[in-house]
Short mmCIF file of C-alpha atoms in Angstrom, two decimals:
data_model
loop_
_atom_site.label_atom_id
_atom_site.label_comp_id
_atom_site.label_asym_id
_atom_site.label_seq_id
_atom_site.Cartn_x
_atom_site.Cartn_y
_atom_site.Cartn_z
CA MET A 8 0.01 0.00 -0.04
CA ALA A 9 1.20 3.64 -0.86
CA LYS A 10 -0.05 7.02 0.03
CA LEU A 11 0.24 9.47 -2.75
CA LYS A 12 -0.28 13.24 -2.67
CA VAL A 13 -1.48 14.81 -5.93
CA ASN A 14 -1.34 18.57 -6.74
CA ALA A 15 -3.23 20.31 -9.51
CA TYR A 16 -1.99 23.75 -10.42
CA PHE A 17 -4.51 26.16 -11.89
CA GLU A 18 -4.15 29.75 -13.01
CA THR A 19 -5.73 31.09 -9.86
CA HIS A 20 -5.41 28.40 -7.22
CA LEU A 21 -3.99 25.05 -6.06
CA ASP A 22 -5.92 21.90 -5.42
CA ASN A 23 -4.49 18.83 -3.76
CA ALA A 24 -5.70 15.33 -2.82
CA GLU A 25 -4.50 12.32 -1.07
CA VAL A 26 -4.88 8.95 -2.99
CA VAL A 27 -4.30 5.57 -1.33
CA VAL A 28 -3.07 3.01 -3.59
CA ILE A 29 -3.28 -0.79 -2.57
CA TYR A 30 -1.08 -3.17 -4.16
CA SER A 31 -2.62 -6.44 -5.15
CA ALA A 32 -1.41 -9.27 -7.15
CA ILE A 33 -4.98 -10.64 -7.64
CA ARG A 34 -8.24 -9.41 -9.21
CA THR A 35 -11.77 -9.96 -7.77
CA SER A 36 -15.32 -10.02 -9.29
CA TYR A 37 -16.50 -7.17 -7.01
CA GLU A 38 -17.45 -3.95 -8.79
CA SER A 39 -15.99 -1.95 -5.93
CA TYR A 40 -12.53 -2.82 -4.27
CA ILE A 41 -13.85 -0.91 -1.14
CA GLU A 42 -16.65 -3.54 -0.95
CA PHE A 43 -14.27 -6.23 -1.10
CA LEU A 44 -11.93 -4.71 1.56
CA LEU A 45 -14.81 -4.27 3.93
CA LYS A 46 -15.81 -7.92 3.68
CA HIS A 47 -12.43 -9.69 3.61
CA TYR A 48 -9.15 -9.77 5.61
CA LEU A 49 -6.00 -9.03 3.53
CA THR A 50 -5.52 -12.81 2.77
CA THR A 51 -7.05 -15.15 0.31
CA ARG A 52 -7.49 -17.91 3.14
CA SER A 53 -10.85 -18.51 4.78
CA SER A 54 -9.34 -20.60 7.50
CA TYR A 55 -6.00 -21.44 9.12
CA THR A 56 -4.47 -24.05 11.31
CA ILE A 57 -2.03 -22.65 13.87
CA PRO A 58 0.47 -24.64 15.96
CA ARG A 59 -0.18 -24.41 19.66
CA GLY A 60 2.32 -22.01 21.24
CA LYS A 61 2.66 -20.11 17.84
CA TYR A 62 0.77 -17.12 16.63
CA LEU A 63 -0.65 -15.96 13.39
CA GLN A 64 -0.77 -12.29 12.38
CA VAL A 65 -3.65 -11.07 10.16
CA ALA A 66 -4.17 -7.70 8.57
CA PHE A 67 -7.33 -5.76 7.43
CA PHE A 68 -7.99 -2.42 5.59
CA ASN A 69 -10.05 0.22 7.24
CA PRO A 70 -10.84 3.02 4.76
CA ALA A 71 -12.38 5.21 7.64
CA GLN A 72 -8.89 5.37 9.30
CA ASP A 73 -10.49 5.15 12.65
CA GLN A 74 -8.01 5.26 15.57
CA SER A 75 -9.86 2.28 17.25
CA THR A 76 -12.08 -0.60 16.01
CA SER A 77 -13.63 -3.34 17.80
CA GLY A 78 -14.30 -7.07 17.04
CA SER A 79 -14.58 -10.32 18.70
CA PHE A 80 -13.28 -13.90 18.82
CA GLU A 81 -15.89 -16.73 18.91
CA VAL A 82 -14.04 -19.68 20.41
CA SER A 83 -14.57 -23.23 21.48
CA PHE A 84 -12.56 -24.50 24.46
CA ARG A 85 -12.12 -27.52 26.75
CA LEU A 86 -12.28 -27.50 30.52
CA ASN A 87 -10.51 -29.78 32.83
CA ASP A 88 -13.50 -32.24 33.14
CA GLY A 89 -13.35 -32.70 29.19
CA SER A 90 -16.39 -30.69 28.59
CA VAL A 91 -16.43 -28.32 25.51
CA HIS A 92 -17.90 -24.79 25.55
CA SER A 93 -18.11 -21.76 23.48
CA ALA A 94 -17.59 -18.09 24.34
CA ARG A 95 -17.19 -14.55 22.80
CA VAL A 96 -13.98 -12.74 23.62
CA PRO A 97 -14.14 -8.95 22.66
CA HIS A 98 -11.27 -7.77 20.71
CA GLU A 99 -10.24 -4.11 20.54
CA LEU A 100 -7.63 -2.50 18.31
CA ASN A 101 -6.56 0.93 19.47
CA ASP A 102 -3.97 1.98 16.81
CA MET A 103 -2.67 1.19 13.33
CA GLN A 104 0.84 0.24 12.65
CA ASP A 105 0.28 1.33 8.96
CA ASP A 106 -2.12 4.13 7.71
CA TYR A 107 -5.47 2.46 6.99
CA VAL A 108 -4.25 -1.06 7.89
CA TYR A 109 -4.84 -2.96 11.23
CA TYR A 110 -2.62 -5.84 12.27
CA PHE A 111 -3.50 -8.26 14.98
CA SER A 112 -2.32 -11.69 16.16
CA ILE A 113 -4.18 -14.98 16.91
CA SER A 114 -2.58 -17.09 19.57
CA ALA A 115 -3.79 -19.75 21.98
CA PRO A 116 -2.00 -18.40 25.10
CA SER A 117 -3.53 -14.95 24.58
CA LEU A 118 -7.19 -16.35 24.22
CA GLU A 119 -6.70 -18.81 27.18
CA ASN A 120 -5.61 -15.90 29.41
CA ASP A 121 -8.75 -14.08 28.52
CA LEU A 122 -10.92 -17.19 29.15
CA ARG A 123 -9.28 -17.57 32.61
CA GLN A 124 -11.15 -14.40 33.64
CA LEU A 125 -14.38 -16.16 32.98
CA TYR A 126 -13.25 -19.49 34.58
CA PRO A 127 -10.71 -18.52 37.12
CA ASN A 128 -10.79 -21.93 38.79
CA ASP A 129 -10.26 -23.89 35.63
CA ASN A 130 -7.74 -24.27 32.77
CA PRO A 131 -9.43 -23.65 29.53
CA ILE A 132 -7.81 -25.00 26.48
CA VAL A 133 -8.77 -23.27 23.21
CA LEU A 134 -9.64 -25.61 20.33
CA GLY A 135 -10.38 -23.10 17.65
CA GLY A 136 -12.90 -20.55 16.58
CA SER A 137 -13.56 -17.50 14.30
CA VAL A 138 -12.39 -13.78 14.37
CA ILE A 139 -14.87 -11.22 13.33
CA HIS A 140 -14.33 -7.44 12.41
CA GLY A 141 -17.35 -5.88 10.83
CA ASN A 142 -18.34 -8.07 7.95
CA ARG A 143 -14.91 -9.96 7.94
CA SER A 144 -14.65 -13.36 9.38
CA LEU A 145 -11.74 -15.93 9.65
CA ASP A 146 -11.73 -19.33 11.11
CA PHE A 147 -8.78 -20.83 12.82
CA TYR A 148 -7.93 -24.29 14.59
CA PHE A 149 -5.04 -24.80 17.00
CA VAL A 150 -3.04 -28.11 16.48
CA GLU A 151 -0.60 -29.83 18.70
CA GLU A 152 1.83 -30.89 16.05
CA GLN A 153 4.70 -28.50 15.49
CA PRO A 154 5.84 -27.33 12.03
CA MET A 155 9.10 -28.51 10.43
CA GLU A 156 9.76 -24.98 9.16
CA GLU A 157 8.56 -21.51 9.91
CA PHE A 158 8.46 -18.74 7.36
CA ILE A 159 7.09 -15.24 6.69
CA PHE A 160 6.33 -13.78 3.36
CA GLN A 161 4.61 -10.99 1.64
CA ASN A 162 1.45 -12.12 0.35
CA ALA A 163 -0.81 -11.10 -2.73
CA PHE A 164 -1.95 -7.88 -0.77
CA ASN A 165 1.71 -6.91 0.12
CA VAL A 166 1.31 -7.55 3.75
CA TRP A 167 3.25 -10.15 5.89
CA GLU A 168 1.91 -13.54 6.59
CA HIS A 169 3.09 -16.77 8.47
CA TYR A 170 3.57 -20.01 6.65
CA TYR A 171 4.03 -23.04 9.09
CA ALA A 172 5.35 -25.82 6.87
CA TYR A 173 4.27 -29.56 7.41
CA GLY A 174 5.81 -32.35 5.29
CA THR A 175 9.33 -33.78 4.99
CA THR A 176 12.75 -32.08 4.18
CA LYS A 177 16.02 -33.18 2.86
CA LYS A 178 19.22 -31.18 2.79
CA LYS A 179 21.24 -31.20 -0.22
CA THR A 180 24.89 -29.82 -0.39
CA GLU A 181 26.97 -29.42 -3.49
CA VAL A 182 30.62 -28.88 -3.30
CA ASN A 183 32.55 -27.46 -6.11
CA HIS A 184 36.35 -27.02 -6.54
CA LYS A 185 39.26 -27.09 -8.93
CA GLU A 186 42.22 -29.29 -8.58
CA GLY A 187 45.79 -28.22 -9.02
CA VAL A 188 49.08 -30.29 -8.71
CA VAL A 189 52.37 -28.70 -7.48
CA HIS A 190 55.34 -30.82 -7.35
CA GLY A 191 53.23 -33.87 -7.78
CA VAL A 192 51.10 -33.05 -4.81
CA SER A 193 47.29 -32.44 -5.55
CA THR A 194 45.45 -29.69 -3.91
CA TYR A 195 42.04 -27.94 -4.07
CA TYR A 196 41.34 -24.50 -4.81
CA ASP A 197 38.54 -21.99 -5.67
CA GLN A 198 36.33 -24.29 -3.49
CA SER A 199 32.60 -23.23 -3.07
CA HIS A 200 29.56 -25.01 -1.70
CA GLU A 201 25.81 -24.51 -1.88
CA SER A 202 23.20 -26.11 0.48
CA LYS A 203 19.57 -26.32 -0.32
CA VAL A 204 16.57 -27.67 1.61
CA GLN A 205 14.24 -29.83 -0.41
CA VAL A 206 10.50 -29.70 0.94
CA GLU A 207 7.72 -31.91 0.11
CA THR A 208 4.39 -30.91 1.75
CA PHE A 209 1.90 -33.01 3.28
CA PRO A 210 -1.33 -33.15 1.33
CA LEU A 211 -3.02 -29.80 1.05
CA THR A 212 -6.52 -28.60 0.59
CA LEU A 213 -7.20 -26.77 -2.69
CA GLU A 214 -7.36 -23.43 -0.76
CA GLU A 215 -4.09 -24.10 0.94
CA ALA A 216 -2.17 -25.14 -2.18
CA ASP A 217 -3.31 -22.10 -4.13
CA TRP A 218 -2.26 -19.99 -1.13
CA LEU A 219 1.12 -21.62 -0.96
CA ASN A 220 1.77 -20.43 -4.63
CA GLN A 221 1.73 -17.02 -3.16
CA PHE A 222 4.51 -17.94 -0.87
CA LEU A 223 6.61 -19.25 -3.80
CA TYR A 224 6.40 -16.25 -5.97
CA SER A 225 6.41 -13.78 -3.21
CA PRO A 226 9.07 -10.95 -3.67
CA CYS A 227 10.16 -11.34 -0.04
CA ILE A 228 10.42 -14.70 2.01
CA CYS A 229 12.14 -15.04 5.28
CA LYS A 230 12.80 -18.01 7.53
CA THR A 231 12.34 -17.53 11.12
CA ILE A 232 15.44 -18.36 13.11
CA PRO A 233 14.92 -18.74 16.90
CA PRO A 234 14.81 -16.90 19.08
CA ASP A 235 13.86 -13.77 17.12
CA ASP A 236 15.61 -13.47 13.79
CA ASP A 237 14.29 -13.45 10.20
CA ARG A 238 16.52 -14.33 7.14
CA THR A 239 15.80 -13.97 3.49
CA ILE A 240 15.51 -17.16 1.47
CA LEU A 241 15.21 -17.89 -2.13
CA PRO A 242 13.03 -20.83 -3.32
CA SER A 243 13.62 -22.80 -6.46
CA ASP A 244 13.00 -26.15 -8.15
CA ILE A 245 9.28 -25.63 -7.69
CA SER A 246 6.69 -28.29 -8.48
CA SER A 247 3.11 -27.10 -8.13
CA GLU A 248 0.33 -28.82 -9.77
CA ILE A 249 -3.02 -28.27 -8.11
CA SER A 250 -6.19 -30.34 -8.74
CA ASP A 251 -9.86 -29.76 -7.50
CA SER A 252 -10.51 -33.56 -7.59
CA PRO A 253 -11.09 -35.10 -4.25
CA LYS A 254 -9.26 -38.22 -5.38
CA ASP A 255 -5.99 -36.30 -6.02
CA LYS A 256 -3.46 -35.13 -3.33
CA ASN A 257 -2.19 -31.61 -3.67
CA ILE A 258 1.52 -31.97 -2.83
CA ILE A 259 3.85 -29.12 -3.44
CA LYS A 260 7.66 -29.72 -3.82
CA PHE A 261 10.26 -26.84 -3.69
CA SER A 262 13.74 -26.06 -2.57
CA TRP A 263 15.06 -23.16 -0.79
CA LYS A 264 18.44 -21.70 0.29
CA TYR A 265 19.58 -18.65 2.27
CA ALA A 266 20.23 -15.47 0.23
CA GLU A 267 23.39 -15.01 2.32
CA PRO A 268 26.18 -17.48 1.86
CA TYR A 269 26.06 -18.66 5.51
CA HIS A 270 25.18 -21.93 7.22
CA TRP A 271 22.76 -21.25 10.12
CA LYS A 272 22.88 -23.65 13.11
CA ILE A 273 19.74 -23.54 15.26
CA PHE A 274 20.45 -24.46 18.75
CA GLY A 275 17.86 -25.34 21.62
CA GLU A 276 16.84 -22.39 23.68
CA ILE A 277 17.23 -24.37 26.91
CA PRO A 278 20.53 -26.47 27.10
CA GLN A 279 20.02 -30.08 27.90
CA VAL A 280 21.78 -31.36 30.89
CA PHE A 281 23.01 -34.89 31.08
CA ARG A 282 21.19 -36.58 34.04
CA HIS A 283 21.30 -40.25 33.15
CA GLU A 284 22.79 -42.76 35.62
CA TYR A 285 26.13 -44.19 34.54
CA SER A 286 26.22 -47.79 33.27
CA GLU A 287 28.79 -50.02 31.86
CA PRO A 288 27.82 -50.20 28.09
CA PHE A 289 29.36 -53.62 27.61
CA SER A 290 28.78 -55.32 31.10
#
């Protein structure tokens, strides 16, 4: 999104106006883009699965540019006795990070903290729900399985989205060098190497697979490196064939590498202390 100021010079006066331009890589059948923006979040997804303990950032456009806006989470949750309930959690946004655009996050810990105020003697576990702002709505479900990779990227509306990748990965390293011989002794020089990670997703829904293509051709993709760093990556070797047949599995394959020529090693945040009792291995 960009904000442009247009000046028009006349013989006797000067007129000016501010024009808001919204970048989008997609087209819709709506006659008015404002109508579309008032009914949709800035994503092509209608639902998400979110790993428990992670969060999802969502954005929406507000043409009124109000300083605050209200919405709600309609959530389902489980109590200690196993019973499942539903509740409405108010959601108030008081400022905008960008002009006309609101950002907010969906996370299980945050929603569960709100529910504890209603159930102070229990431990609510949020299962999923919907978030609503005006005529916009989005479904979400929390899952226990943790993703194999975590990325952020600029989507078709030029706003940041999370991609929690599930599937299998293989790391492939290619080493290139030249060989020289000095006094009969061989040696290598001009040595270089390139590492790529090959990804094969688990079967995806039609909506997920179509959305994942936005990730693959996004102008900016970053991999999240714990605890709080993001590094640019470059996707390649993309194999994406999407079918609307219920008999076909939508599986997307691609490779990626870091834009910088470094090898990132991700260590655990909590050091593991050896506490096993000593035993003779060959006794």
